[in-house]
């Protein structure tokens, strides 16, 4: 048996180091903060509170930036939905602990560039969505470690250069 933890807040989250207020719970597998336009930043203690989390929904909100501490220790996370937000920045190393991730959705955001090594530790990733961002160029290095990848969605980006092998 597993549980889902749904975050609903009327408070506007304007700080990048906010914590959710709840008890530690090993049975929660799904975390849902989606559809909340007041959320500008993700909480930093989700994995600390829910160490067995496998699904993280944060789509259709107003998240602007992603930091390393948002997913620190999230080795069991398999699905991460960050699409339909305002994300324009992802800190290098933000996805390094996501060693079980299979699905990553970053489409419909405001990303203009991605670090060439952003996805290096996402070896089991099978589905990657980057559509409808503002990406103007992509490095082949970005996808080099993704040996299990079977689906990638890149359409709707103003890529002005071909994928390069520079990194």
PDB file of C-alpha atoms in Angstrom:
ATOM      1  CA  UNK A   1       0.000   0.000   0.000  1.00  0.00           C
ATOM      2  CA  UNK A   2       1.226   3.485  -0.792  1.00  0.00           C
ATOM      3  CA  UNK A   3      -0.003   6.979  -0.157  1.00  0.00           C
ATOM      4  CA  UNK A   4      -0.029  10.222  -2.059  1.00  0.00           C
ATOM      5  CA  UNK A   5       0.821  13.547  -0.459  1.00  0.00           C
ATOM      6  CA  UNK A   6      -0.957  16.516  -2.035  1.00  0.00           C
ATOM      7  CA  UNK A   7       0.250  20.045  -1.328  1.00  0.00           C
ATOM      8  CA  UNK A   8      -2.332  22.794  -1.481  1.00  0.00           C
ATOM      9  CA  UNK A   9      -1.375  26.272  -0.392  1.00  0.00           C
ATOM     10  CA  UNK A  10      -2.763  29.748  -0.808  1.00  0.00           C
ATOM     11  CA  UNK A  11       0.556  31.177   0.318  1.00  0.00           C
ATOM     12  CA  UNK A  12       2.756  32.480  -2.486  1.00  0.00           C
ATOM     13  CA  UNK A  13       6.111  30.680  -2.322  1.00  0.00           C
ATOM     14  CA  UNK A  14       8.781  33.237  -3.208  1.00  0.00           C
ATOM     15  CA  UNK A  15      11.826  31.665  -1.580  1.00  0.00           C
ATOM     16  CA  UNK A  16      14.033  28.884  -2.934  1.00  0.00           C
ATOM     17  CA  UNK A  17      14.644  27.225   0.446  1.00  0.00           C
ATOM     18  CA  UNK A  18      11.135  26.527   1.734  1.00  0.00           C
ATOM     19  CA  UNK A  19      10.185  23.362   3.582  1.00  0.00           C
ATOM     20  CA  UNK A  20       6.904  21.482   3.606  1.00  0.00           C
ATOM     21  CA  UNK A  21       5.393  21.059   7.050  1.00  0.00           C
ATOM     22  CA  UNK A  22       4.482  17.446   7.629  1.00  0.00           C
ATOM     23  CA  UNK A  23       5.590  14.329   9.434  1.00  0.00           C
ATOM     24  CA  UNK A  24       8.134  11.822   8.132  1.00  0.00           C
ATOM     25  CA  UNK A  25       6.274   9.116   6.196  1.00  0.00           C
ATOM     26  CA  UNK A  26       7.864   6.084   4.525  1.00  0.00           C
ATOM     27  CA  UNK A  27       4.630   4.986   2.832  1.00  0.00           C
ATOM     28  CA  UNK A  28       4.218   8.072   0.619  1.00  0.00           C
ATOM     29  CA  UNK A  29       5.224   7.187  -2.949  1.00  0.00           C
ATOM     30  CA  UNK A  30       3.626  10.097  -4.850  1.00  0.00           C
ATOM     31  CA  UNK A  31       4.143  13.790  -4.146  1.00  0.00           C
ATOM     32  CA  UNK A  32       1.859  16.263  -5.910  1.00  0.00           C
ATOM     33  CA  UNK A  33       2.299  20.022  -5.909  1.00  0.00           C
ATOM     34  CA  UNK A  34       0.935  20.477  -9.435  1.00  0.00           C
ATOM     35  CA  UNK A  35      -1.604  23.044 -10.547  1.00  0.00           C
ATOM     36  CA  UNK A  36      -0.583  25.547  -7.906  1.00  0.00           C
ATOM     37  CA  UNK A  37       0.260  28.919  -9.477  1.00  0.00           C
ATOM     38  CA  UNK A  38       1.451  30.247  -6.087  1.00  0.00           C
ATOM     39  CA  UNK A  39       4.446  27.892  -6.069  1.00  0.00           C
ATOM     40  CA  UNK A  40       7.469  29.689  -7.539  1.00  0.00           C
ATOM     41  CA  UNK A  41      10.056  27.299  -6.040  1.00  0.00           C
ATOM     42  CA  UNK A  42      10.032  23.624  -5.069  1.00  0.00           C
ATOM     43  CA  UNK A  43      10.381  22.586  -1.426  1.00  0.00           C
ATOM     44  CA  UNK A  44      13.830  21.379  -0.360  1.00  0.00           C
ATOM     45  CA  UNK A  45      12.818  18.692   2.140  1.00  0.00           C
ATOM     46  CA  UNK A  46      10.485  16.424   0.147  1.00  0.00           C
ATOM     47  CA  UNK A  47      12.839  13.423   0.059  1.00  0.00           C
ATOM     48  CA  UNK A  48      13.732  13.925   3.721  1.00  0.00           C
ATOM     49  CA  UNK A  49      10.026  13.640   4.598  1.00  0.00           C
ATOM     50  CA  UNK A  50       9.195  10.915   2.043  1.00  0.00           C
ATOM     51  CA  UNK A  51      12.333   8.765   1.487  1.00  0.00           C
ATOM     52  CA  UNK A  52      10.535   6.170  -0.677  1.00  0.00           C
ATOM     53  CA  UNK A  53       9.085   8.660  -3.133  1.00  0.00           C
ATOM     54  CA  UNK A  54       8.844   7.336  -6.702  1.00  0.00           C
ATOM     55  CA  UNK A  55       6.628   9.936  -8.419  1.00  0.00           C
ATOM     56  CA  UNK A  56       6.930  13.748  -8.133  1.00  0.00           C
ATOM     57  CA  UNK A  57       4.295  15.941  -9.787  1.00  0.00           C
ATOM     58  CA  UNK A  58       5.020  19.663 -10.028  1.00  0.00           C
ATOM     59  CA  UNK A  59       3.476  20.449 -13.420  1.00  0.00           C
ATOM     60  CA  UNK A  60       1.195  23.347 -14.322  1.00  0.00           C
ATOM     61  CA  UNK A  61       2.477  25.578 -11.529  1.00  0.00           C
ATOM     62  CA  UNK A  62       4.734  28.649 -11.629  1.00  0.00           C
ATOM     63  CA  UNK A  63       8.088  27.090 -10.711  1.00  0.00           C
ATOM     64  CA  UNK A  64      10.895  29.335 -11.990  1.00  0.00           C
ATOM     65  CA  UNK A  65      14.154  27.611 -10.997  1.00  0.00           C
ATOM     66  CA  UNK A  66      15.412  24.139 -10.063  1.00  0.00           C
ATOM     67  CA  UNK A  67      18.217  23.607  -7.538  1.00  0.00           C
ATOM     68  CA  UNK A  68      20.359  20.655  -6.426  1.00  0.00           C
ATOM     69  CA  UNK A  69      18.733  20.592  -3.003  1.00  0.00           C
ATOM     70  CA  UNK A  70      15.265  20.046  -4.546  1.00  0.00           C
ATOM     71  CA  UNK A  71      16.081  16.402  -5.351  1.00  0.00           C
ATOM     72  CA  UNK A  72      18.996  15.633  -3.031  1.00  0.00           C
ATOM     73  CA  UNK A  73      18.872  11.967  -2.026  1.00  0.00           C
ATOM     74  CA  UNK A  74      16.038  11.070  -4.425  1.00  0.00           C
ATOM     75  CA  UNK A  75      17.594   7.792  -5.566  1.00  0.00           C
ATOM     76  CA  UNK A  76      14.206   6.011  -5.761  1.00  0.00           C
ATOM     77  CA  UNK A  77      12.432   8.655  -7.835  1.00  0.00           C
ATOM     78  CA  UNK A  78      11.254   7.195 -11.162  1.00  0.00           C
ATOM     79  CA  UNK A  79       9.056   9.955 -12.578  1.00  0.00           C
ATOM     80  CA  UNK A  80       9.445  13.734 -12.453  1.00  0.00           C
ATOM     81  CA  UNK A  81       6.873  16.036 -14.051  1.00  0.00           C
ATOM     82  CA  UNK A  82       8.039  19.672 -14.215  1.00  0.00           C
ATOM     83  CA  UNK A  83       6.260  20.632 -17.426  1.00  0.00           C
ATOM     84  CA  UNK A  84       4.038  23.699 -17.926  1.00  0.00           C
ATOM     85  CA  UNK A  85       5.913  25.950 -15.493  1.00  0.00           C
ATOM     86  CA  UNK A  86       8.113  29.052 -15.813  1.00  0.00           C
ATOM     87  CA  UNK A  87      11.459  27.248 -15.425  1.00  0.00           C
ATOM     88  CA  UNK A  88      14.327  29.231 -16.919  1.00  0.00           C
ATOM     89  CA  UNK A  89      17.207  27.902 -14.777  1.00  0.00           C
ATOM     90  CA  UNK A  90      18.347  24.429 -13.699  1.00  0.00           C
ATOM     91  CA  UNK A  91      21.375  24.357 -11.413  1.00  0.00           C
ATOM     92  CA  UNK A  92      24.181  22.053 -12.562  1.00  0.00           C
ATOM     93  CA  UNK A  93      23.928  18.804 -10.582  1.00  0.00           C
ATOM     94  CA  UNK A  94      20.193  19.116  -9.902  1.00  0.00           C
ATOM     95  CA  UNK A  95      19.475  15.656 -11.309  1.00  0.00           C
ATOM     96  CA  UNK A  96      22.657  13.890 -10.115  1.00  0.00           C
ATOM     97  CA  UNK A  97      20.913  11.851  -7.385  1.00  0.00           C
ATOM     98  CA  UNK A  98      18.057  10.691  -9.637  1.00  0.00           C
ATOM     99  CA  UNK A  99      19.681   7.364 -10.506  1.00  0.00           C
ATOM    100  CA  UNK A 100      16.353   5.507 -10.937  1.00  0.00           C
ATOM    101  CA  UNK A 101      14.587   8.158 -13.018  1.00  0.00           C
ATOM    102  CA  UNK A 102      12.760   6.817 -16.079  1.00  0.00           C
ATOM    103  CA  UNK A 103      10.501   9.744 -17.023  1.00  0.00           C
ATOM    104  CA  UNK A 104      11.505  13.421 -17.036  1.00  0.00           C
ATOM    105  CA  UNK A 105       9.133  16.075 -18.329  1.00  0.00           C
ATOM    106  CA  UNK A 106      10.528  19.596 -18.736  1.00  0.00           C
ATOM    107  CA  UNK A 107       8.397  20.727 -21.672  1.00  0.00           C
ATOM    108  CA  UNK A 108       6.491  24.015 -21.874  1.00  0.00           C
ATOM    109  CA  UNK A 109       8.944  26.056 -19.803  1.00  0.00           C
ATOM    110  CA  UNK A 110      11.362  28.921 -20.507  1.00  0.00           C
ATOM    111  CA  UNK A 111      14.648  27.038 -20.772  1.00  0.00           C
ATOM    112  CA  UNK A 112      17.103  28.683 -23.187  1.00  0.00           C
ATOM    113  CA  UNK A 113      20.146  26.502 -22.506  1.00  0.00           C
ATOM    114  CA  UNK A 114      21.021  23.224 -20.787  1.00  0.00           C
ATOM    115  CA  UNK A 115      24.384  22.212 -19.356  1.00  0.00           C
ATOM    116  CA  UNK A 116      25.946  19.475 -21.506  1.00  0.00           C
ATOM    117  CA  UNK A 117      26.256  17.177 -18.462  1.00  0.00           C
ATOM    118  CA  UNK A 118      22.839  17.842 -16.894  1.00  0.00           C
ATOM    119  CA  UNK A 119      21.549  14.326 -17.658  1.00  0.00           C
ATOM    120  CA  UNK A 120      24.782  12.334 -17.175  1.00  0.00           C
ATOM    121  CA  UNK A 121      23.526  10.331 -14.160  1.00  0.00           C
ATOM    122  CA  UNK A 122      20.099   9.573 -15.614  1.00  0.00           C
ATOM    123  CA  UNK A 123      21.180   6.245 -17.106  1.00  0.00           C
ATOM    124  CA  UNK A 124      17.752   4.472 -16.852  1.00  0.00           C
ATOM    125  CA  UNK A 125      15.873   7.413 -18.453  1.00  0.00           C
ATOM    126  CA  UNK A 126      13.515   6.185 -21.180  1.00  0.00           C
ATOM    127  CA  UNK A 127      11.400   9.298 -21.790  1.00  0.00           C
ATOM    128  CA  UNK A 128      12.554  12.929 -21.966  1.00  0.00           C
ATOM    129  CA  UNK A 129      10.336  15.866 -22.822  1.00  0.00           C
ATOM    130  CA  UNK A 130      11.910  19.227 -23.641  1.00  0.00           C
ATOM    131  CA  UNK A 131       9.334  20.524 -26.133  1.00  0.00           C
ATOM    132  CA  UNK A 132       8.082  24.094 -26.282  1.00  0.00           C
ATOM    133  CA  UNK A 133      10.975  25.722 -24.442  1.00  0.00           C
ATOM    134  CA  UNK A 134      13.287  28.397 -25.812  1.00  0.00           C
ATOM    135  CA  UNK A 135      16.314  26.188 -26.520  1.00  0.00           C
ATOM    136  CA  UNK A 136      18.434  27.618 -29.336  1.00  0.00           C
ATOM    137  CA  UNK A 137      21.168  24.959 -29.397  1.00  0.00           C
ATOM    138  CA  UNK A 138      21.788  21.502 -27.948  1.00  0.00           C
ATOM    139  CA  UNK A 139      24.997  19.598 -27.303  1.00  0.00           C
ATOM    140  CA  UNK A 140      25.173  15.927 -28.327  1.00  0.00           C
ATOM    141  CA  UNK A 141      26.895  15.416 -24.955  1.00  0.00           C
ATOM    142  CA  UNK A 142      23.539  16.149 -23.314  1.00  0.00           C
ATOM    143  CA  UNK A 143      22.199  12.794 -24.554  1.00  0.00           C
ATOM    144  CA  UNK A 144      25.394  10.721 -24.652  1.00  0.00           C
ATOM    145  CA  UNK A 145      24.854   8.833 -21.366  1.00  0.00           C
ATOM    146  CA  UNK A 146      21.158   8.151 -21.997  1.00  0.00           C
ATOM    147  CA  UNK A 147      21.496   4.613 -23.386  1.00  0.00           C
ATOM    148  CA  UNK A 148      17.958   3.557 -22.400  1.00  0.00           C
ATOM    149  CA  UNK A 149      16.283   6.608 -23.945  1.00  0.00           C
ATOM    150  CA  UNK A 150      13.545   5.590 -26.382  1.00  0.00           C
ATOM    151  CA  UNK A 151      11.454   8.764 -26.516  1.00  0.00           C
ATOM    152  CA  UNK A 152      12.621  12.366 -26.725  1.00  0.00           C
ATOM    153  CA  UNK A 153      10.401  15.308 -27.529  1.00  0.00           C
ATOM    154  CA  UNK A 154      12.217  18.454 -28.740  1.00  0.00           C
ATOM    155  CA  UNK A 155       9.725  20.149 -31.070  1.00  0.00           C
ATOM    156  CA  UNK A 156       8.713  23.756 -30.613  1.00  0.00           C
ATOM    157  CA  UNK A 157      12.180  25.024 -29.687  1.00  0.00           C
ATOM    158  CA  UNK A 158      13.827  27.764 -31.759  1.00  0.00           C
ATOM    159  CA  UNK A 159      16.976  25.696 -32.300  1.00  0.00           C
ATOM    160  CA  UNK A 160      19.034  27.857 -34.639  1.00  0.00           C
ATOM    161  CA  UNK A 161      22.004  25.495 -34.734  1.00  0.00           C
ATOM    162  CA  UNK A 162      22.247  21.788 -35.306  1.00  0.00           C
ATOM    163  CA  UNK A 163      23.073  19.599 -32.343  1.00  0.00           C
ATOM    164  CA  UNK A 164      26.767  20.132 -31.693  1.00  0.00           C
ATOM    165  CA  UNK A 165      29.414  17.907 -30.168  1.00  0.00           C
ATOM    166  CA  UNK A 166      30.859  20.779 -28.153  1.00  0.00           C
ATOM    167  CA  UNK A 167      30.831  20.578 -24.391  1.00  0.00           C
TER     168      UNK A 167
END
